[in-house]
Short mmCIF file of C-alpha atoms in Angstrom, two decimals:
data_model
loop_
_atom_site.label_atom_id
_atom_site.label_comp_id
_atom_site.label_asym_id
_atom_site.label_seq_id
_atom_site.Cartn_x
_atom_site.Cartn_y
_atom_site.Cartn_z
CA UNK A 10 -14.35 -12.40 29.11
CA UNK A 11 -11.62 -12.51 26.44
CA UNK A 12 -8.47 -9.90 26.91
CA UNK A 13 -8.57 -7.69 23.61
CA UNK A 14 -4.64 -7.19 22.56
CA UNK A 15 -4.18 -3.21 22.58
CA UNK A 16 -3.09 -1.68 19.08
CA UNK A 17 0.58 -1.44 17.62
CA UNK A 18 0.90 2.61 18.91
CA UNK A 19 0.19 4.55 15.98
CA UNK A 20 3.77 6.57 16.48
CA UNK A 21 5.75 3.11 17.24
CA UNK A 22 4.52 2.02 14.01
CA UNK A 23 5.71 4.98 12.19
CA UNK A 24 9.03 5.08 13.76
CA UNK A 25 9.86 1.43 12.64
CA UNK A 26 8.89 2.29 9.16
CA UNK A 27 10.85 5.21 8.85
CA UNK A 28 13.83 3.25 9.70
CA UNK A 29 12.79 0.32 7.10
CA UNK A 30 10.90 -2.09 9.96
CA UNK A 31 7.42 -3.63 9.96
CA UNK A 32 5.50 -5.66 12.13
CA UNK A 33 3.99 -9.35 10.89
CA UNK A 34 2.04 -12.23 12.81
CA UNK A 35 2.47 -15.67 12.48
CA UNK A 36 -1.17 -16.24 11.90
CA UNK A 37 -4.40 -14.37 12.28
CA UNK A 38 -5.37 -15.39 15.96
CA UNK A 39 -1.43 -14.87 17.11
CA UNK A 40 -1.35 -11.69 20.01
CA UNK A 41 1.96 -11.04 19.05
CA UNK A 42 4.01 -9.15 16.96
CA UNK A 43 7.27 -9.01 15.45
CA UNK A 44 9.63 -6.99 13.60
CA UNK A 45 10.95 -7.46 10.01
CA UNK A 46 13.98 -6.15 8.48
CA UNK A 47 14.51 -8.21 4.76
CA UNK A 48 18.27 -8.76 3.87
CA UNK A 49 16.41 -8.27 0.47
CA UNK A 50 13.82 -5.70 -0.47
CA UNK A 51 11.38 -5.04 -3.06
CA UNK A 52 10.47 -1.79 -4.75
CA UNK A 53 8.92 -0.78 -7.36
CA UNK A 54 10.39 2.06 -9.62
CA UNK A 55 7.59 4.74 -9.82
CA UNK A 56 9.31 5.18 -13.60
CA UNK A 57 9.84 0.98 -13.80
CA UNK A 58 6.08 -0.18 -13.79
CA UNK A 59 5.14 -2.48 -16.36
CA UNK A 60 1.88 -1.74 -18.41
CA UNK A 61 1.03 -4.73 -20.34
CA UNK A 62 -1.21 -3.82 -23.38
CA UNK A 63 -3.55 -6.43 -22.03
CA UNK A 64 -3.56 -4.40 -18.25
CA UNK A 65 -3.95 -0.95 -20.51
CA UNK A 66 -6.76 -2.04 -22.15
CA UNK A 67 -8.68 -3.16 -19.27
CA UNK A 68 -8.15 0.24 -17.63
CA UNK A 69 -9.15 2.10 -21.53
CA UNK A 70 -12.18 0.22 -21.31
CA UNK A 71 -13.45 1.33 -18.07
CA UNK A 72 -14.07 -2.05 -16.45
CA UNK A 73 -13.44 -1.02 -12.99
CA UNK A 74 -14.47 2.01 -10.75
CA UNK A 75 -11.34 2.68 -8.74
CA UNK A 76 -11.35 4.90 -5.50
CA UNK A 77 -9.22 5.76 -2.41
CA UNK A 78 -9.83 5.17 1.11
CA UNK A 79 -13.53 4.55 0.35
CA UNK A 80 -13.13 1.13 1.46
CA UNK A 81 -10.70 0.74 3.96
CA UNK A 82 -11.56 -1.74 6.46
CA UNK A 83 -13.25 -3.78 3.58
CA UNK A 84 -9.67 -3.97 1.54
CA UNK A 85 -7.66 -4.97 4.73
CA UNK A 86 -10.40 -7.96 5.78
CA UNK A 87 -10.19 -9.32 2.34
CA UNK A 88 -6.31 -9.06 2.75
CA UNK A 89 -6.42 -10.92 5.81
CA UNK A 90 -9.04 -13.58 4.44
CA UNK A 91 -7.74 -16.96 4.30
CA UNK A 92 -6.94 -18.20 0.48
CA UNK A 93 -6.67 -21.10 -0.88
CA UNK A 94 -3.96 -23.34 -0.81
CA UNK A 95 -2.27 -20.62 0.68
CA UNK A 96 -0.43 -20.44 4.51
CA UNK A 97 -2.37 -18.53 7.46
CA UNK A 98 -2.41 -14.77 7.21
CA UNK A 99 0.50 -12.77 8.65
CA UNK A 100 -2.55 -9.64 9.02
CA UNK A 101 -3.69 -10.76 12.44
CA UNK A 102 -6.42 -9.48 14.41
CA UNK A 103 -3.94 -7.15 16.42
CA UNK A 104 -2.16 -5.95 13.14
CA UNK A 105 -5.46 -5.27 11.39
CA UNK A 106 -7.20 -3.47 13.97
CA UNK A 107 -3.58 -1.23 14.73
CA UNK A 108 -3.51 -0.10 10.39
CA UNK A 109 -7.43 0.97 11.28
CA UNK A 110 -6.31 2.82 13.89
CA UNK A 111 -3.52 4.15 11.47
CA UNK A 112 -6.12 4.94 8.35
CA UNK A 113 -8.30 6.64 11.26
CA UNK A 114 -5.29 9.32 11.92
CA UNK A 115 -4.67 10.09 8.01
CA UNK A 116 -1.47 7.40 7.60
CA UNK A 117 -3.07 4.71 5.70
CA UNK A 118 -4.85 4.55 2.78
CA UNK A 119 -6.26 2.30 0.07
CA UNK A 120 -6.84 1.76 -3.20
CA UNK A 121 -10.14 -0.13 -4.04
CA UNK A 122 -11.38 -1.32 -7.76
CA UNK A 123 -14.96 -2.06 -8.20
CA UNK A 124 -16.83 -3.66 -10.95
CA UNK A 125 -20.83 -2.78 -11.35
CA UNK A 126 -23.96 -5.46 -11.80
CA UNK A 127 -26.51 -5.40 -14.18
CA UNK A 128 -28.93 -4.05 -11.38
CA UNK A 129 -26.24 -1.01 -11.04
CA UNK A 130 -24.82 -2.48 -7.54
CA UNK A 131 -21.15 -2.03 -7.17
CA UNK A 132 -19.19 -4.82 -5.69
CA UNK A 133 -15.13 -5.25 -4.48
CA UNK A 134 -13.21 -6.55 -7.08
CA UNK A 135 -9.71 -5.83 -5.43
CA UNK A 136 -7.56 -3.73 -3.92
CA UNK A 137 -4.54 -2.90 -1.60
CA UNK A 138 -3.70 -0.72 1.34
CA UNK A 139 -0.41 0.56 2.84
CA UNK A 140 1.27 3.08 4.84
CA UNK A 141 2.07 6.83 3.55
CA UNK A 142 4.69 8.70 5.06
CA UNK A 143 7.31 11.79 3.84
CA UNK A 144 7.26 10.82 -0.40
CA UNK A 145 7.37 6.91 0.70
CA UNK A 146 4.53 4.35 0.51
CA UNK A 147 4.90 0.97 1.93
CA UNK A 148 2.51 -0.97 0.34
CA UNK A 149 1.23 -4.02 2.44
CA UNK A 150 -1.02 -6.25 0.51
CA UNK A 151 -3.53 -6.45 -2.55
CA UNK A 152 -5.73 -9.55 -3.20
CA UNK A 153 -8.53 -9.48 -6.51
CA UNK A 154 -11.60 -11.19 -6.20
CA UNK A 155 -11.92 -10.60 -9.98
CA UNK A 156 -9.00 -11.40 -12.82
CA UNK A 157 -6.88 -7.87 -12.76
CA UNK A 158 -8.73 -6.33 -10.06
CA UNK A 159 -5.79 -5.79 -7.93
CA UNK A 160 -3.28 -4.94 -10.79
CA UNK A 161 -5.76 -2.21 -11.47
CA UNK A 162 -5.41 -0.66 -7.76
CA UNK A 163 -1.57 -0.87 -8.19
CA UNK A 164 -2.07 1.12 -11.43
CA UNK A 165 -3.51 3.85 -9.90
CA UNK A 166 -1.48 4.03 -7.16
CA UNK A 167 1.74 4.42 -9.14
CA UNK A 168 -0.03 7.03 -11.12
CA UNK A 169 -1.22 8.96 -7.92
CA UNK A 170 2.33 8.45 -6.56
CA UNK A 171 3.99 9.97 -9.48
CA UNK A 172 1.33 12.87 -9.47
CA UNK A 173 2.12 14.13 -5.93
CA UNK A 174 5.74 13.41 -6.10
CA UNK A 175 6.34 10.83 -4.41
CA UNK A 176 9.50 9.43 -4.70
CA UNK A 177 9.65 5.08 -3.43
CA UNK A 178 7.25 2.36 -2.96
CA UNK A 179 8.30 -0.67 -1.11
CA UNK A 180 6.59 -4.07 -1.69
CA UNK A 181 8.76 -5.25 0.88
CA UNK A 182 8.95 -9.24 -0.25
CA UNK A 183 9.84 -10.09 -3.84
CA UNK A 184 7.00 -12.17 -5.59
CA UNK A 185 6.62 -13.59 -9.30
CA UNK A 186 3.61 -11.39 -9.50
CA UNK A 187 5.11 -7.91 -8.54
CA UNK A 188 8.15 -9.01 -10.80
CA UNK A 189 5.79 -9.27 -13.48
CA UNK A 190 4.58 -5.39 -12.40
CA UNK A 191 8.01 -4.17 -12.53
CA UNK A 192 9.31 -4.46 -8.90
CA UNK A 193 12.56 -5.50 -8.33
CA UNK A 194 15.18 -6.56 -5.37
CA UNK A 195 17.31 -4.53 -3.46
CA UNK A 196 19.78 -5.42 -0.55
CA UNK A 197 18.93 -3.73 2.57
CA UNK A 198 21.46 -1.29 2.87
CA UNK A 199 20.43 0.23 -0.73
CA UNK A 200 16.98 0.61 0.62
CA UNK A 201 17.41 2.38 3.76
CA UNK A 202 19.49 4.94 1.56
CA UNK A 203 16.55 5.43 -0.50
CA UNK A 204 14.00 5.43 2.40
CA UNK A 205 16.53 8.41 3.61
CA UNK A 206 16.46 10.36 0.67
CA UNK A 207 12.76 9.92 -0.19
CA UNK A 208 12.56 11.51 3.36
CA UNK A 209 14.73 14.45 2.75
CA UNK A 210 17.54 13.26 5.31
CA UNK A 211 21.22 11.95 5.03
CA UNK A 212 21.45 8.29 5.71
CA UNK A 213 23.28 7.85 8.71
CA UNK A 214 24.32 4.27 8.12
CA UNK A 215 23.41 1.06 10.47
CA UNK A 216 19.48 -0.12 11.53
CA UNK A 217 17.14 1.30 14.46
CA UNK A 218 15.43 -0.87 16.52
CA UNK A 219 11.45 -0.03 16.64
CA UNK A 220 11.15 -1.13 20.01
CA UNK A 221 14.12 1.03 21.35
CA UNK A 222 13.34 3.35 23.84
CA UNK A 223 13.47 6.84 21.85
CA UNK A 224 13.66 10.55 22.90
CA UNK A 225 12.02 12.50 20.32
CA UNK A 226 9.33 9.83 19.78
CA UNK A 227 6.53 12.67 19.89
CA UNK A 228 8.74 14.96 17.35
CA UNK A 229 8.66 12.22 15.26
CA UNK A 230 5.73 11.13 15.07
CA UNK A 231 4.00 14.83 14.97
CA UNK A 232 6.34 14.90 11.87
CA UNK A 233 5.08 11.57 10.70
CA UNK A 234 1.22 12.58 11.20
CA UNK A 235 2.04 15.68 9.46
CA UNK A 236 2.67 14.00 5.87
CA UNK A 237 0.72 11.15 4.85
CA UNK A 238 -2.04 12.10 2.73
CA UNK A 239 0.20 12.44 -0.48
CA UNK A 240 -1.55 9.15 -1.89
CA UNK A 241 -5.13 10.57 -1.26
CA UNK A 242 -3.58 14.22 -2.79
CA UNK A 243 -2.60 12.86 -5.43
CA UNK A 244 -5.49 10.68 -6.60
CA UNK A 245 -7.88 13.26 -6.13
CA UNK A 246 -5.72 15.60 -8.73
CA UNK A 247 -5.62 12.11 -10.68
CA UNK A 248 -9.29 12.80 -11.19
CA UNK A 249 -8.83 16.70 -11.40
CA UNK A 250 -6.36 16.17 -14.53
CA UNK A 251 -9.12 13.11 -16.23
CA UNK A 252 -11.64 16.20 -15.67
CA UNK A 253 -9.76 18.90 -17.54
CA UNK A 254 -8.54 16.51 -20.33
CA UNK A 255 -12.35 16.03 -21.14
CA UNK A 256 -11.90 11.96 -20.07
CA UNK A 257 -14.05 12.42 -16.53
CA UNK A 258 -16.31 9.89 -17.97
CA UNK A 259 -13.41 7.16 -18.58
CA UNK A 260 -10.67 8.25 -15.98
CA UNK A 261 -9.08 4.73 -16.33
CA UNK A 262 -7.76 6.14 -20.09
CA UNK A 263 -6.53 8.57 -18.76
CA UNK A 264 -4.48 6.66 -16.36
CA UNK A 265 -3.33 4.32 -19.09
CA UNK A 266 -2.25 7.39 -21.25
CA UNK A 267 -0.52 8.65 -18.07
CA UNK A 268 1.66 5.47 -17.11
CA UNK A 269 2.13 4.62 -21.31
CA UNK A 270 4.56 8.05 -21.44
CA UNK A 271 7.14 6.76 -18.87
CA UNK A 272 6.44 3.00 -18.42
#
């Protein structure tokens, strides 16, 4: 019988990202793990994200049903999917099952958009998932199965970031299409000041090591467990707000009119 590789421990995986590490695979079927700390990192400026009229019409017009966690282990399979023409997935088996284990405990979360047949039968059109934690989001990949479906998710998300108060989200790699969004490159050092202050702490200069032995581990990740359901928070008052401006019916105008008076 095959050996199943154990999970990424739920409170290992939260102490690397709070000091600006994540794991990655080399491919879908690789057992191990490493850790990742970009000279350069992207972000995207909660205030920064760029609503093309073409993007804010699509949401005005209601084209996709968006929801959170409703879809969880759907948006991270299509994630992991192979693509083509593209390299092997760095989401492997190990990685994917230790972010379920993660969404299972409150700490991750997705954003799925959904477009509906002509028999009424709602389908995945795209989406993204990530990890929530203090008034940071680390946002770890989106794919669309439908032109716009993913740019949709990331539309909501900002909005239900800005909502609860949430202060950075990290796209970790730069790439021509979060550019396009708005995201743009830090050095390393700039983001691990912002990571610090997004968690209401000085910045003690220099990198932790996830895989360092660590006193405190259960303090911090009690602490960690403690705060991650901002996204979820703040997409529900998302919906709360569409409700009492009389737009329940078309939500997605609301969310355009929302992003339109800062973007």
């Amino acid at each position: 019988m095959a050996r199943e590789d154990p999970i990424i421990p739920p409170e290992l995986l939260l102490r690397a990202y709070r000091a600006g590490i994540f794991p990655m695979s080399d491919s879908r079927d690789d057992p191990e793990i490493y850790w990742v700390e970009p000279r350069q990192r992207a972000i995207l400026p909660l205030t920064g994200f760029h609503l093309s009229k073409s993007l804010a019409r699509t949401l005005r017009r209601g084209r996709f049903t968006v929801t959170c966690n409703a879809a969880f282990d759907a948006v991270i399979d299509a994630c992991a999917a192979p693509r083509e023409g593209a390299e092997d997935s760095w989401i492997s088996r190990r990685i994917r099952d230790s972010y379920r284990e993660l969404h299972r405990l409150g700490h991750a979360h997705s954003i799925e958009s959904w477009t509906t047949d002509a028999e009424g039968r709602q389908h995945l059109a795209g989406g993204l998932y990530g990890v929530g934690f203090g008034r940071v989001f680390c946002g770890e990949s989106m794919f669309s199965r439908v032109a716009d479906g993913s740019k949709v998710a990331l539309a909501w998300l900002v909005a239900a970031m800005r909502r609860s108060g949430m202060e950075l989200l990290d796209c970790q790699f730069s790439t021509a299409h979060l550019m396009s969004l708005g995201a743009v490159e830090i050095p390393q050092s700039q983001y691990l000041v912002l990571l610090a202050q997004a968690l209401g702490r000085p910045y003690a200069g220099g990198a932790s090591s996830a895989g360092a032995s660590s006193s405190g581990a259960g303090a911090a990740g009690a602490a960690g467990f403690a705060d991650g359901a901002l996204v979820p928070e703040g997409f529900a008052a998302l919906l709360d707000d569409a409700l009492a401006a009389g737009l329940s019916s078309s939500p997605g105008n609301f969310i355009a009119q929302s992003l339109t008076q800062t973007s």
